[in-house]
Amino acid sequence: MPQLVLECTGVESSIATAAYTARRGGCVNVVGVSPRLTIDKLPFMHLSLAEIKLLFTNRYHDTWPAAVRAVEGGLIDQARLESLVSHRFALDDAVAAMQLVGGRHGSSARPVIKVQIVDDAANVD
């Protein structure tokens, strides 16, 4: 079970699933929840008994265009940015991508990798 779960849909059922996915003593970070969302079925007892931290991170709609401008303007080195992606998979290979992320690969620690699933096989390395 992961130490950190990033929940990025803001959907109540997905937030609850994230709560049950994190390991004991772990953390669930809910990113970008709608201001209209009311969460009635969040498993607070499970979170409390398993000592799982629940964090909410606001996302701002105007940060993405600023980030794109920073890359386009050379403030952020595009090659360094691209180096954050360690593996690329075609959409048809999404299961293999998830298996790679979840595997241990012969070491006691899980790898820190960024998997990008693309819908165009021509973009796969």
Short mmCIF file of N, CA and C in Angstrom, two decimals:
data_model
loop_
_atom_site.label_atom_id
_atom_site.label_comp_id
_atom_site.label_asym_id
_atom_site.label_seq_id
_atom_site.Cartn_x
_atom_site.Cartn_y
_atom_site.Cartn_z
N MET A 1 0.85 -1.18 0.00
CA MET A 1 0.00 0.00 0.00
C MET A 1 0.89 1.24 0.00
N PRO A 2 0.51 2.27 -0.74
CA PRO A 2 1.36 3.45 -0.84
C PRO A 2 1.33 4.31 0.43
N GLN A 3 2.43 4.97 0.68
CA GLN A 3 2.54 5.92 1.79
C GLN A 3 1.75 7.19 1.48
N LEU A 4 1.78 7.62 0.21
CA LEU A 4 1.11 8.85 -0.21
C LEU A 4 0.18 8.53 -1.37
N VAL A 5 -1.06 8.99 -1.26
CA VAL A 5 -2.02 8.85 -2.34
C VAL A 5 -2.44 10.25 -2.76
N LEU A 6 -2.26 10.56 -4.05
CA LEU A 6 -2.72 11.83 -4.60
C LEU A 6 -4.06 11.57 -5.28
N GLU A 7 -5.09 12.20 -4.80
CA GLU A 7 -6.43 12.04 -5.36
C GLU A 7 -6.71 13.32 -6.14
N CYS A 8 -6.84 13.21 -7.45
CA CYS A 8 -6.92 14.41 -8.30
C CYS A 8 -8.23 14.55 -9.04
N THR A 9 -9.25 13.78 -8.69
CA THR A 9 -10.53 13.90 -9.38
C THR A 9 -11.51 14.79 -8.63
N GLY A 10 -11.41 14.78 -7.31
CA GLY A 10 -12.36 15.53 -6.50
C GLY A 10 -13.70 14.84 -6.36
N VAL A 11 -13.82 13.62 -6.85
CA VAL A 11 -15.06 12.86 -6.78
C VAL A 11 -15.12 12.14 -5.43
N GLU A 12 -16.25 12.24 -4.75
CA GLU A 12 -16.39 11.70 -3.40
C GLU A 12 -15.99 10.23 -3.30
N SER A 13 -16.46 9.41 -4.23
CA SER A 13 -16.14 7.98 -4.16
C SER A 13 -14.65 7.73 -4.36
N SER A 14 -14.01 8.55 -5.17
CA SER A 14 -12.57 8.40 -5.39
C SER A 14 -11.78 8.83 -4.16
N ILE A 15 -12.25 9.85 -3.47
CA ILE A 15 -11.60 10.30 -2.23
C ILE A 15 -11.70 9.19 -1.18
N ALA A 16 -12.86 8.55 -1.08
CA ALA A 16 -13.03 7.45 -0.13
C ALA A 16 -12.12 6.28 -0.50
N THR A 17 -12.02 5.96 -1.79
CA THR A 17 -11.12 4.89 -2.23
C THR A 17 -9.68 5.22 -1.87
N ALA A 18 -9.28 6.46 -2.05
CA ALA A 18 -7.92 6.89 -1.69
C ALA A 18 -7.67 6.68 -0.21
N ALA A 19 -8.68 6.94 0.61
CA ALA A 19 -8.53 6.77 2.06
C ALA A 19 -8.25 5.32 2.42
N TYR A 20 -8.87 4.38 1.71
CA TYR A 20 -8.65 2.95 1.98
C TYR A 20 -7.40 2.42 1.28
N THR A 21 -6.83 3.21 0.37
CA THR A 21 -5.65 2.77 -0.38
C THR A 21 -4.36 3.09 0.36
N ALA A 22 -4.33 4.20 1.09
CA ALA A 22 -3.11 4.61 1.78
C ALA A 22 -2.77 3.65 2.91
N ARG A 23 -1.49 3.46 3.13
CA ARG A 23 -1.06 2.57 4.22
C ARG A 23 -1.25 3.25 5.56
N ARG A 24 -1.25 2.48 6.60
CA ARG A 24 -1.37 2.98 7.98
C ARG A 24 -0.27 4.02 8.22
N GLY A 25 -0.64 5.17 8.76
CA GLY A 25 0.31 6.25 9.00
C GLY A 25 0.63 7.05 7.76
N GLY A 26 -0.05 6.76 6.65
CA GLY A 26 0.22 7.44 5.38
C GLY A 26 -0.51 8.76 5.25
N CYS A 27 -0.66 9.20 4.01
CA CYS A 27 -1.25 10.50 3.74
C CYS A 27 -2.07 10.43 2.46
N VAL A 28 -3.24 11.05 2.48
CA VAL A 28 -4.06 11.24 1.29
C VAL A 28 -4.09 12.74 1.02
N ASN A 29 -3.65 13.14 -0.18
CA ASN A 29 -3.69 14.54 -0.56
C ASN A 29 -4.73 14.69 -1.66
N VAL A 30 -5.79 15.42 -1.37
CA VAL A 30 -6.87 15.66 -2.32
C VAL A 30 -6.57 16.98 -3.02
N VAL A 31 -6.38 16.91 -4.34
CA VAL A 31 -5.97 18.08 -5.11
C VAL A 31 -7.16 18.63 -5.89
N GLY A 32 -7.45 19.90 -5.71
CA GLY A 32 -8.41 20.58 -6.56
C GLY A 32 -9.87 20.23 -6.35
N VAL A 33 -10.34 20.22 -5.14
CA VAL A 33 -11.75 19.92 -4.86
C VAL A 33 -12.62 21.11 -5.23
N SER A 34 -13.76 20.83 -5.83
CA SER A 34 -14.70 21.88 -6.19
C SER A 34 -15.25 22.55 -4.94
N PRO A 35 -15.45 23.87 -4.97
CA PRO A 35 -16.01 24.55 -3.80
C PRO A 35 -17.45 24.12 -3.51
N ARG A 36 -18.09 23.47 -4.47
CA ARG A 36 -19.47 23.02 -4.27
C ARG A 36 -19.56 21.61 -3.72
N LEU A 37 -18.41 20.94 -3.56
CA LEU A 37 -18.41 19.55 -3.12
C LEU A 37 -18.71 19.43 -1.63
N THR A 38 -19.65 18.57 -1.31
CA THR A 38 -19.92 18.19 0.07
C THR A 38 -19.61 16.71 0.18
N ILE A 39 -18.77 16.36 1.14
CA ILE A 39 -18.37 14.97 1.30
C ILE A 39 -19.13 14.39 2.49
N ASP A 40 -20.11 13.54 2.20
CA ASP A 40 -20.93 12.94 3.25
C ASP A 40 -20.45 11.55 3.65
N LYS A 41 -19.74 10.87 2.76
CA LYS A 41 -19.40 9.47 3.00
C LYS A 41 -17.90 9.25 3.15
N LEU A 42 -17.18 10.23 3.64
CA LEU A 42 -15.75 10.06 3.86
C LEU A 42 -15.53 9.19 5.08
N PRO A 43 -14.68 8.17 4.99
CA PRO A 43 -14.49 7.22 6.11
C PRO A 43 -13.59 7.80 7.20
N PHE A 44 -14.12 8.74 7.96
CA PHE A 44 -13.31 9.41 8.99
C PHE A 44 -12.81 8.45 10.06
N MET A 45 -13.60 7.46 10.45
CA MET A 45 -13.14 6.51 11.47
C MET A 45 -11.94 5.71 10.96
N HIS A 46 -11.99 5.28 9.71
CA HIS A 46 -10.86 4.55 9.14
C HIS A 46 -9.62 5.44 9.11
N LEU A 47 -9.78 6.67 8.64
CA LEU A 47 -8.65 7.61 8.59
C LEU A 47 -8.07 7.82 9.98
N SER A 48 -8.94 7.98 10.96
CA SER A 48 -8.49 8.23 12.33
C SER A 48 -7.79 7.02 12.92
N LEU A 49 -8.41 5.85 12.84
CA LEU A 49 -7.84 4.65 13.44
C LEU A 49 -6.54 4.22 12.75
N ALA A 50 -6.43 4.46 11.44
CA ALA A 50 -5.22 4.11 10.71
C ALA A 50 -4.20 5.25 10.73
N GLU A 51 -4.53 6.34 11.41
CA GLU A 51 -3.65 7.51 11.53
C GLU A 51 -3.18 8.00 10.17
N ILE A 52 -4.12 8.10 9.24
CA ILE A 52 -3.84 8.59 7.89
C ILE A 52 -4.14 10.08 7.85
N LYS A 53 -3.16 10.85 7.42
CA LYS A 53 -3.35 12.30 7.28
C LYS A 53 -4.19 12.57 6.04
N LEU A 54 -5.11 13.51 6.15
CA LEU A 54 -5.94 13.92 5.03
C LEU A 54 -5.65 15.39 4.76
N LEU A 55 -5.07 15.67 3.59
CA LEU A 55 -4.71 17.04 3.23
C LEU A 55 -5.50 17.45 2.00
N PHE A 56 -5.81 18.71 1.93
CA PHE A 56 -6.47 19.26 0.76
C PHE A 56 -5.56 20.32 0.16
N THR A 57 -5.32 20.22 -1.14
CA THR A 57 -4.47 21.17 -1.83
C THR A 57 -5.30 21.88 -2.88
N ASN A 58 -5.35 23.19 -2.79
CA ASN A 58 -6.09 23.95 -3.78
C ASN A 58 -5.25 24.05 -5.05
N ARG A 59 -5.89 23.98 -6.17
CA ARG A 59 -5.18 24.23 -7.42
C ARG A 59 -5.80 25.48 -8.02
N TYR A 60 -4.98 26.24 -8.66
CA TYR A 60 -5.43 27.52 -9.20
C TYR A 60 -5.48 27.43 -10.71
N HIS A 61 -6.60 27.83 -11.28
CA HIS A 61 -6.80 27.67 -12.72
C HIS A 61 -5.82 28.48 -13.56
N ASP A 62 -5.22 29.50 -12.98
CA ASP A 62 -4.34 30.36 -13.77
C ASP A 62 -2.87 29.95 -13.69
N THR A 63 -2.53 28.87 -12.99
CA THR A 63 -1.12 28.48 -12.87
C THR A 63 -0.61 27.73 -14.10
N TRP A 64 -1.46 26.98 -14.77
CA TRP A 64 -1.03 26.21 -15.92
C TRP A 64 -0.54 27.12 -17.06
N PRO A 65 -1.30 28.14 -17.47
CA PRO A 65 -0.78 29.02 -18.53
C PRO A 65 0.54 29.70 -18.15
N ALA A 66 0.70 30.05 -16.88
CA ALA A 66 1.96 30.67 -16.45
C ALA A 66 3.11 29.68 -16.55
N ALA A 67 2.87 28.42 -16.22
CA ALA A 67 3.90 27.39 -16.33
C ALA A 67 4.29 27.16 -17.79
N VAL A 68 3.30 27.13 -18.67
CA VAL A 68 3.58 26.96 -20.10
C VAL A 68 4.41 28.12 -20.62
N ARG A 69 4.05 29.34 -20.23
CA ARG A 69 4.83 30.52 -20.64
C ARG A 69 6.26 30.45 -20.12
N ALA A 70 6.45 29.94 -18.90
CA ALA A 70 7.80 29.83 -18.33
C ALA A 70 8.65 28.86 -19.13
N VAL A 71 8.06 27.76 -19.59
CA VAL A 71 8.81 26.81 -20.42
C VAL A 71 9.08 27.42 -21.79
N GLU A 72 8.05 28.01 -22.40
CA GLU A 72 8.22 28.61 -23.72
C GLU A 72 9.23 29.75 -23.70
N GLY A 73 9.28 30.49 -22.60
CA GLY A 73 10.20 31.63 -22.49
C GLY A 73 11.60 31.25 -22.05
N GLY A 74 11.84 29.96 -21.81
CA GLY A 74 13.17 29.52 -21.43
C GLY A 74 13.49 29.64 -19.95
N LEU A 75 12.53 30.04 -19.13
CA LEU A 75 12.78 30.13 -17.69
C LEU A 75 12.93 28.75 -17.06
N ILE A 76 12.29 27.77 -17.67
CA ILE A 76 12.42 26.38 -17.23
C ILE A 76 13.00 25.60 -18.39
N ASP A 77 14.10 24.90 -18.15
CA ASP A 77 14.77 24.12 -19.19
C ASP A 77 13.89 22.94 -19.59
N GLN A 78 13.48 22.92 -20.85
CA GLN A 78 12.56 21.87 -21.32
C GLN A 78 13.19 20.49 -21.23
N ALA A 79 14.49 20.36 -21.47
CA ALA A 79 15.14 19.05 -21.39
C ALA A 79 15.09 18.51 -19.95
N ARG A 80 15.31 19.39 -18.98
CA ARG A 80 15.23 18.95 -17.58
C ARG A 80 13.80 18.57 -17.23
N LEU A 81 12.85 19.31 -17.76
CA LEU A 81 11.45 19.01 -17.51
C LEU A 81 11.09 17.65 -18.11
N GLU A 82 11.53 17.39 -19.33
CA GLU A 82 11.25 16.11 -19.98
C GLU A 82 11.93 14.95 -19.26
N SER A 83 13.03 15.21 -18.58
CA SER A 83 13.74 14.14 -17.87
C SER A 83 12.94 13.62 -16.67
N LEU A 84 11.90 14.33 -16.28
CA LEU A 84 11.05 13.87 -15.18
C LEU A 84 10.23 12.64 -15.58
N VAL A 85 10.03 12.45 -16.87
CA VAL A 85 9.28 11.29 -17.36
C VAL A 85 10.28 10.18 -17.61
N SER A 86 10.16 9.09 -16.85
CA SER A 86 11.12 8.00 -16.97
C SER A 86 10.66 6.91 -17.95
N HIS A 87 9.36 6.79 -18.18
CA HIS A 87 8.83 5.75 -19.05
C HIS A 87 7.62 6.31 -19.79
N ARG A 88 7.44 5.87 -21.03
CA ARG A 88 6.25 6.23 -21.80
C ARG A 88 5.59 4.94 -22.29
N PHE A 89 4.28 4.90 -22.21
CA PHE A 89 3.52 3.73 -22.64
C PHE A 89 2.38 4.18 -23.54
N ALA A 90 2.08 3.36 -24.53
CA ALA A 90 0.88 3.59 -25.33
C ALA A 90 -0.34 3.32 -24.45
N LEU A 91 -1.45 3.92 -24.80
CA LEU A 91 -2.68 3.75 -24.03
C LEU A 91 -3.04 2.27 -23.90
N ASP A 92 -2.81 1.49 -24.95
CA ASP A 92 -3.11 0.05 -24.90
C ASP A 92 -2.26 -0.69 -23.88
N ASP A 93 -1.15 -0.11 -23.47
CA ASP A 93 -0.25 -0.74 -22.50
C ASP A 93 -0.37 -0.13 -21.10
N ALA A 94 -1.51 0.49 -20.81
CA ALA A 94 -1.71 1.15 -19.51
C ALA A 94 -1.58 0.18 -18.34
N VAL A 95 -2.03 -1.05 -18.52
CA VAL A 95 -1.92 -2.04 -17.43
C VAL A 95 -0.45 -2.31 -17.11
N ALA A 96 0.38 -2.46 -18.14
CA ALA A 96 1.82 -2.67 -17.93
C ALA A 96 2.44 -1.47 -17.22
N ALA A 97 1.97 -0.27 -17.54
CA ALA A 97 2.47 0.93 -16.88
C ALA A 97 2.15 0.91 -15.39
N MET A 98 0.93 0.53 -15.06
CA MET A 98 0.54 0.47 -13.65
C MET A 98 1.29 -0.63 -12.92
N GLN A 99 1.56 -1.74 -13.60
CA GLN A 99 2.34 -2.81 -12.98
C GLN A 99 3.77 -2.36 -12.71
N LEU A 100 4.34 -1.57 -13.62
CA LEU A 100 5.68 -1.05 -13.41
C LEU A 100 5.71 -0.13 -12.19
N VAL A 101 4.73 0.75 -12.09
CA VAL A 101 4.68 1.68 -10.96
C VAL A 101 4.52 0.92 -9.65
N GLY A 102 3.74 -0.15 -9.65
CA GLY A 102 3.48 -0.88 -8.42
C GLY A 102 4.54 -1.90 -8.04
N GLY A 103 5.48 -2.19 -8.93
CA GLY A 103 6.48 -3.22 -8.68
C GLY A 103 7.66 -2.73 -7.86
N ARG A 104 8.44 -3.68 -7.35
CA ARG A 104 9.62 -3.35 -6.54
C ARG A 104 10.92 -3.47 -7.32
N HIS A 105 10.96 -4.24 -8.37
CA HIS A 105 12.12 -4.34 -9.26
C HIS A 105 13.41 -4.71 -8.55
N GLY A 106 13.35 -5.70 -7.64
CA GLY A 106 14.56 -6.23 -7.03
C GLY A 106 15.16 -5.43 -5.91
N SER A 107 14.52 -4.38 -5.47
CA SER A 107 15.05 -3.62 -4.34
C SER A 107 13.98 -3.52 -3.27
N SER A 108 14.39 -3.09 -2.09
CA SER A 108 13.42 -3.00 -0.99
C SER A 108 12.57 -1.74 -1.09
N ALA A 109 13.01 -0.78 -1.88
CA ALA A 109 12.26 0.48 -2.01
C ALA A 109 11.64 0.55 -3.40
N ARG A 110 10.48 1.15 -3.47
CA ARG A 110 9.84 1.34 -4.77
C ARG A 110 10.56 2.45 -5.52
N PRO A 111 10.62 2.31 -6.84
CA PRO A 111 11.28 3.36 -7.62
C PRO A 111 10.43 4.62 -7.64
N VAL A 112 11.08 5.74 -7.75
CA VAL A 112 10.37 7.00 -7.93
C VAL A 112 10.41 7.27 -9.43
N ILE A 113 9.27 7.07 -10.06
CA ILE A 113 9.22 7.22 -11.50
C ILE A 113 7.97 7.99 -11.89
N LYS A 114 8.01 8.55 -13.06
CA LYS A 114 6.85 9.24 -13.62
C LYS A 114 6.50 8.49 -14.89
N VAL A 115 5.33 7.90 -14.93
CA VAL A 115 4.88 7.17 -16.10
C VAL A 115 3.90 8.05 -16.85
N GLN A 116 4.11 8.18 -18.15
CA GLN A 116 3.20 8.95 -18.98
C GLN A 116 2.53 7.98 -19.95
N ILE A 117 1.20 7.96 -19.92
CA ILE A 117 0.44 7.12 -20.84
C ILE A 117 -0.08 8.04 -21.93
N VAL A 118 0.29 7.74 -23.17
CA VAL A 118 -0.09 8.59 -24.30
C VAL A 118 -1.06 7.84 -25.19
N ASP A 119 -1.89 8.57 -25.89
CA ASP A 119 -2.88 7.92 -26.75
C ASP A 119 -2.40 7.79 -28.19
N ASP A 120 -1.15 8.08 -28.45
CA ASP A 120 -0.59 7.99 -29.79
C ASP A 120 0.68 7.15 -29.71
N ALA A 121 0.66 5.97 -30.28
CA ALA A 121 1.81 5.06 -30.19
C ALA A 121 3.06 5.68 -30.80
N ALA A 122 2.93 6.64 -31.69
CA ALA A 122 4.09 7.28 -32.30
C ALA A 122 4.89 8.08 -31.28
N ASN A 123 4.26 8.47 -30.17
CA ASN A 123 4.94 9.26 -29.15
C ASN A 123 5.62 8.41 -28.09
N VAL A 124 5.57 7.10 -28.24
CA VAL A 124 6.17 6.20 -27.26
C VAL A 124 7.62 5.99 -27.64
N ASP A 125 8.53 6.12 -26.64
CA ASP A 125 9.96 5.92 -26.91
C ASP A 125 10.27 4.49 -27.22
#
